[in-house]
Amino acid sequence: MQFDKPGLLSYSFMENGMVTEMEKMILKKDCGKIEPEISTRILTVGPEYHNHKGGIGAVIELYSRNFETFNFVSTYNGGSVVSKAIRFSRGIFKLFFTLLSKRDIKIIHIHGASYGSFHRKYFVFLIGKYLFKKKIIYHVHGGGFKDFYEKNNPFTKRMVRFFFRKADLVICVSNSWIEYFRMNFKTKKIMVLPNMVDFPEIHKNIREPETITFLFLGLVCESKGIFDLIRVIGEKKDKYSGKIKLLIGGNGETDKLNDLINKYQIGDIVEFLGWVSKVKKTDVLNTADVYILPSYAEGSPISILEAMTYGMAIISTKVGGIPELVKENQNGILIEPGNSEQIEKALDFMIYNPVIIKKFGAVSETMAQQYLPDSVLGKLVHVYQSLLSKI
């Protein structure tokens, strides 16, 4: 381990994807899980991952399946204000109980984002760091952190800076975010750790040869750009009818989505699937040709990574860590957020270049290998080892 810049944690394995022999030993040989030697000493804190409906939950679910022992405290599970408060209170109680009863725990790995997530995790950080003297990893997800910090009040900004300064390690999900954090916050150590995505379950689905199937998965809201996409299709429905199919899976502003579909009378082109469960998600990922996410703000979207493992071409925006996943004219097309003309041109390109869709998809599949558990788990072990060696 060496430091090439103040506060920047540099590992050679992060550059070449190599996992050391020691790390291989700590990964359980028969199933690739992190053995109790490491896993019993880690407490993961984040949103509920069972039946999750978000990217952080997806990451934590994969962690849970790849730790031989998985210590976990949930601080959030959606719902009303009252249910959120109850869940958080129970989470804090469980945090105290877990740290008091499981003395082997040395590191608290906090997965968080912005707004309410930040404030909940700040309490966890204070309790873990100053009451129980544990090492703290702050793993920052989501694409809204810049706006959250820069548009907030001075008191909250001080809280953010304090959290970043006192955490033993800050993890971000892309190079673009590490640059932002390094420019705005002082950290003891900071590094990029790629999001982990599950192995694909490939099977052959019957496809309509004359139709290009596009797929959107995620929160249905203005900031994800899905309404921009619907408006483009609606205004050009005569051009797209019979040539494309757009599948939408997710939750959020579903009434607004259905209203727009009805307004433009594009029910033959756009199909809203509702929330897509794991089995159904596998089916639609096998069915679609192109994944599209015209979002206004992102970190390193799990949905894009999942689509890449299934060999899909990608259309997305030049925000957050997306340009590190989507390479222009290699595995997809990058557009500006909210640019209807560029959305239309990207759709048209895919329609009239089906052979290139397959080429883009093959590149996506190759690029996605570095985000699969076999690659990311070794890096995660190295992170934990490095902190544990300081205790």
XYZ file of C-alpha atoms in Angstrom:
391
model
C 0.000 0.000 0.000
C 1.292 3.425 -0.896
C 0.055 6.983 -1.103
C 0.786 8.966 -4.225
C -1.320 11.995 -3.219
C -2.405 13.231 0.214
C -5.557 11.450 1.301
C -5.715 9.260 -1.800
C -5.502 5.543 -1.184
C -3.693 3.808 -4.047
C -3.558 0.078 -4.620
C -1.920 -1.530 -7.605
C -4.740 -4.075 -7.772
C -7.199 -1.255 -8.428
C -5.375 -0.601 -11.675
C -4.842 -4.110 -12.972
C -7.671 -6.038 -11.307
C -5.257 -8.515 -9.676
C -6.107 -10.230 -6.408
C -3.206 -11.291 -4.152
C -2.711 -14.853 -2.922
C -3.579 -13.760 0.630
C -6.856 -12.280 -0.605
C -7.648 -15.499 -2.466
C -7.148 -17.439 0.775
C -9.598 -15.189 2.600
C -12.201 -15.735 -0.117
C -13.788 -19.087 0.697
C -12.558 -21.525 -1.953
C -15.748 -23.473 -2.560
C -18.122 -20.561 -3.056
C -16.014 -17.404 -3.302
C -17.379 -15.953 -0.058
C -15.374 -13.778 2.330
C -14.482 -16.081 5.218
C -15.238 -15.378 8.901
C -11.666 -14.270 9.509
C -12.699 -10.996 7.866
C -16.502 -11.054 7.636
C -17.171 -11.419 11.387
C -15.266 -8.187 11.977
C -17.416 -6.077 9.631
C -20.790 -4.477 10.352
C -22.645 -3.231 7.281
C -25.169 -0.403 7.730
C -27.575 0.760 5.034
C -31.116 0.529 3.672
C -32.992 -2.760 3.910
C -31.800 -5.084 1.150
C -34.483 -7.765 1.271
C -36.923 -7.026 -1.567
C -34.990 -3.822 -2.193
C -36.147 -1.125 -4.598
C -32.944 0.794 -5.132
C -29.327 0.609 -6.222
C -27.811 0.656 -2.718
C -30.075 -2.208 -1.675
C -28.913 -4.179 -4.717
C -25.263 -3.683 -3.753
C -25.865 -4.685 -0.128
C -27.846 -7.754 -1.196
C -24.847 -8.938 -3.196
C -22.558 -8.272 -0.237
C -24.872 -10.332 1.977
C -24.607 -13.304 -0.363
C -20.829 -13.097 -0.544
C -19.950 -12.767 3.156
C -19.704 -16.031 5.097
C -20.955 -14.040 8.122
C -22.986 -10.946 7.352
C -23.579 -8.531 10.221
C -26.119 -5.944 9.126
C -28.172 -3.065 10.532
C -30.970 -1.521 8.477
C -31.758 2.174 8.947
C -34.292 2.676 6.134
C -37.016 0.832 4.259
C -39.180 3.528 2.685
C -42.827 4.146 3.555
C -44.446 7.014 5.444
C -42.633 9.503 7.652
C -43.787 7.590 10.728
C -42.636 4.199 9.401
C -39.280 5.679 8.416
C -38.825 7.086 11.921
C -39.749 3.735 13.494
C -37.345 1.852 11.234
C -34.518 4.280 12.019
C -35.157 4.044 15.777
C -35.105 0.263 15.624
C -31.927 0.459 13.560
C -30.176 2.594 16.180
C -31.284 0.181 18.930
C -29.964 -2.766 16.909
C -26.714 -0.876 16.282
C -26.123 -0.534 20.028
C -27.098 -4.149 20.681
C -24.885 -5.497 17.883
C -21.808 -3.510 18.890
C -22.249 -4.452 22.545
C -22.798 -8.152 21.882
C -20.406 -8.758 18.985
C -17.040 -7.572 20.242
C -15.232 -8.956 17.177
C -16.660 -6.145 15.014
C -13.937 -3.602 14.264
C -15.196 -1.847 11.116
C -18.576 -0.248 10.384
C -19.145 -0.090 6.631
C -21.780 2.627 6.107
C -23.573 2.742 2.746
C -25.250 6.100 2.209
C -26.328 8.779 -0.198
C -27.619 12.322 0.273
C -30.491 14.161 1.961
C -32.251 11.952 4.559
C -29.788 9.138 3.992
C -26.879 11.378 4.977
C -28.503 12.499 8.225
C -29.374 8.946 9.249
C -25.850 7.721 8.553
C -24.350 10.698 10.383
C -25.891 9.431 13.638
C -24.518 5.955 12.935
C -21.087 7.475 12.301
C -21.095 9.417 15.587
C -22.173 6.387 17.613
C -19.739 3.987 15.944
C -16.759 6.324 15.884
C -16.989 8.080 19.222
C -18.947 5.753 21.519
C -17.600 2.415 20.300
C -14.260 3.506 18.785
C -14.769 1.553 15.539
C -13.149 2.184 12.174
C -15.627 3.874 9.824
C -15.972 3.353 6.079
C -18.311 5.846 4.427
C -19.394 4.368 1.091
C -21.095 7.155 -0.892
C -23.677 6.123 -3.493
C -26.160 8.092 -5.571
C -25.796 10.966 -7.960
C -27.371 13.775 -5.948
C -24.596 14.459 -3.454
C -23.209 17.535 -5.193
C -26.571 19.317 -5.198
C -27.270 18.138 -1.654
C -24.038 19.654 -0.371
C -23.830 22.820 -2.421
C -27.465 23.868 -1.938
C -27.653 23.093 1.768
C -27.385 25.310 4.843
C -24.014 26.085 6.514
C -24.702 23.773 9.473
C -25.358 20.738 7.260
C -22.294 21.582 5.171
C -20.175 21.501 8.342
C -21.652 18.100 9.181
C -20.748 16.786 5.724
C -17.185 18.095 5.931
C -16.759 16.644 9.441
C -18.056 13.237 8.331
C -15.674 13.135 5.378
C -12.724 14.324 7.457
C -13.193 11.882 10.333
C -14.176 8.739 8.424
C -11.246 6.314 8.255
C -11.962 5.639 4.589
C -14.311 7.218 2.056
C -15.347 5.002 -0.844
C -16.925 6.420 -3.994
C -18.203 4.558 -7.025
C -16.536 6.378 -9.910
C -13.523 8.484 -10.820
C -15.704 11.540 -11.419
C -16.922 11.428 -7.816
C -13.472 10.927 -6.329
C -12.339 14.081 -8.105
C -15.292 16.043 -6.716
C -14.746 14.772 -3.175
C -11.006 15.440 -3.291
C -11.609 19.008 -4.433
C -14.215 19.789 -1.771
C -13.410 17.699 1.305
C -10.424 16.675 3.371
C -10.245 12.927 3.887
C -7.896 10.540 5.655
C -8.128 8.086 2.787
C -10.329 7.976 -0.293
C -10.656 5.463 -3.099
C -12.873 4.208 -5.893
C -14.459 0.791 -5.464
C -16.636 -0.332 -8.389
C -20.204 -1.308 -7.677
C -20.654 -5.052 -7.725
C -23.237 -6.614 -10.011
C -24.477 -10.200 -10.056
C -23.698 -12.808 -12.680
C -26.299 -12.769 -15.486
C -28.764 -15.594 -16.030
C -28.745 -15.802 -19.794
C -31.524 -17.603 -21.600
C -33.014 -17.235 -25.026
C -36.245 -15.302 -25.380
C -38.323 -15.027 -28.521
C -37.808 -11.562 -30.004
C -39.701 -9.691 -32.640
C -37.168 -9.413 -35.496
C -38.595 -6.164 -36.872
C -38.797 -4.418 -33.502
C -35.984 -2.970 -31.364
C -36.798 -3.386 -27.669
C -35.616 -0.615 -25.344
C -35.618 -1.003 -21.566
C -35.733 1.427 -18.646
C -35.527 0.196 -15.035
C -35.574 2.428 -11.983
C -37.349 5.228 -10.203
C -40.006 6.804 -12.404
C -39.439 10.523 -11.951
C -38.401 13.657 -13.823
C -34.749 13.454 -12.720
C -34.338 10.059 -14.353
C -35.316 11.551 -17.717
C -38.023 8.972 -18.363
C -40.651 11.641 -19.064
C -38.317 13.276 -21.602
C -38.122 9.921 -23.369
C -41.899 9.435 -23.314
C -42.466 12.906 -24.793
C -40.023 12.221 -27.642
C -41.732 8.936 -28.480
C -45.182 10.491 -28.134
C -44.407 13.387 -30.447
C -42.930 11.036 -33.059
C -45.238 8.067 -32.545
C -45.974 7.623 -36.243
C -42.266 7.125 -36.871
C -41.756 4.696 -33.994
C -44.943 2.633 -34.157
C -44.098 -0.922 -35.193
C -40.343 -0.242 -35.023
C -39.638 0.029 -31.302
C -40.972 -1.265 -28.017
C -40.142 0.499 -24.751
C -40.433 -1.550 -21.563
C -40.482 0.429 -18.305
C -40.037 -1.175 -14.907
C -39.998 0.703 -11.625
C -41.918 2.678 -9.045
C -42.395 6.348 -8.259
C -44.564 8.761 -10.256
C -46.432 5.974 -11.991
C -49.698 7.912 -12.355
C -47.890 10.652 -14.275
C -46.254 8.023 -16.476
C -49.564 6.348 -17.306
C -51.169 9.736 -17.953
C -48.468 10.586 -20.494
C -48.804 7.202 -22.206
C -52.562 7.761 -22.500
C -52.174 11.394 -23.562
C -49.932 10.472 -26.487
C -51.839 7.223 -27.187
C -48.649 5.190 -27.360
C -49.802 2.099 -25.486
C -48.776 0.016 -28.504
C -45.192 1.306 -28.166
C -44.683 1.779 -24.414
C -45.453 -0.891 -21.829
C -45.277 -0.090 -18.109
C -44.452 -3.259 -16.185
C -44.721 -1.893 -12.652
C -42.097 -2.865 -10.132
C -39.953 -5.624 -11.639
C -39.071 -8.460 -9.259
C -35.898 -10.503 -9.582
C -37.337 -13.263 -11.805
C -39.212 -10.814 -14.001
C -36.141 -8.584 -14.235
C -34.127 -11.517 -15.573
C -36.770 -12.055 -18.260
C -36.824 -8.424 -19.432
C -33.028 -8.177 -19.392
C -32.923 -11.206 -21.668
C -35.618 -9.706 -23.904
C -34.339 -6.177 -24.467
C -31.834 -4.993 -27.066
C -30.954 -1.532 -25.748
C -30.914 -0.133 -22.235
C -31.796 3.553 -21.937
C -31.293 5.838 -18.924
C -31.600 9.548 -19.855
C -30.929 10.636 -16.255
C -29.961 14.070 -14.951
C -27.770 12.846 -12.068
C -26.176 9.489 -11.261
C -23.344 7.802 -9.439
C -22.497 4.504 -11.100
C -25.918 3.054 -11.953
C -26.452 -0.595 -11.079
C -29.122 -0.771 -13.790
C -26.573 0.045 -16.501
C -24.120 -2.494 -15.106
C -26.831 -5.163 -15.075
C -27.756 -4.365 -18.670
C -24.096 -4.592 -19.678
C -23.744 -8.087 -18.182
C -26.635 -9.139 -20.422
C -24.834 -7.824 -23.502
C -26.990 -4.790 -24.164
C -26.161 -1.591 -26.020
C -26.626 1.499 -23.842
C -28.080 4.983 -24.329
C -27.452 7.270 -21.392
C -26.328 10.716 -20.329
C -22.950 12.331 -19.634
C -23.454 12.597 -15.873
C -21.703 11.166 -12.810
C -19.819 7.963 -13.466
C -21.824 6.980 -16.556
C -19.101 7.992 -19.067
C -16.837 5.467 -17.317
C -19.368 2.731 -18.104
C -20.632 3.860 -21.498
C -17.967 4.565 -24.102
C -19.193 6.596 -27.044
C -19.564 4.454 -30.193
C -18.024 1.459 -28.411
C -20.835 0.075 -26.288
C -23.385 2.855 -26.565
C -24.318 6.485 -27.120
C -24.009 9.376 -24.669
C -26.414 12.304 -24.751
C -26.991 15.496 -22.783
C -29.701 15.400 -20.081
C -33.013 16.816 -21.254
C -31.945 17.077 -24.889
C -34.926 15.762 -26.840
C -33.181 16.049 -30.186
C -30.306 13.868 -29.002
C -32.703 11.315 -27.526
C -34.476 11.073 -30.875
C -31.219 10.717 -32.806
C -30.030 7.984 -30.433
C -33.276 6.051 -30.872
C -33.067 6.424 -34.643
C -29.461 5.256 -34.699
C -30.369 2.039 -32.907
C -33.389 1.432 -35.128
C -31.418 1.691 -38.348
C -28.244 -0.047 -37.137
C -29.292 -3.392 -35.614
C -25.909 -4.949 -36.419
C -24.132 -2.256 -34.414
C -26.463 -2.944 -31.473
C -25.001 -6.449 -31.301
C -21.453 -5.101 -31.543
C -22.122 -2.592 -28.773
C -23.650 -5.365 -26.670
C -20.594 -7.586 -27.041
C -18.365 -4.744 -25.845
C -20.711 -4.098 -22.899
C -20.485 -7.723 -21.871
C -16.688 -7.648 -21.934
C -16.495 -4.352 -20.031
C -18.869 -5.645 -17.345
C -16.522 -8.422 -16.244
C -14.642 -6.097 -13.879
C -17.868 -5.438 -11.936
C -18.738 -9.087 -11.273
C -18.217 -10.574 -7.770
C -15.054 -12.436 -8.756
C -13.347 -9.121 -9.440
C -14.829 -6.803 -6.805
C -14.659 -9.127 -3.785
C -10.870 -9.321 -3.844
C -10.665 -5.544 -3.832
C -13.122 -5.352 -0.958
C -11.071 -7.834 1.068
C -7.996 -5.689 0.495
C -9.864 -2.644 1.808
C -10.863 -4.439 4.991
C -7.411 -5.935 5.507
C -5.775 -2.539 5.211
C -8.008 -1.013 7.898
C -7.799 -4.016 10.211
C -4.005 -3.898 10.066
C -4.181 -0.429 11.702
C -6.065 -1.714 14.771
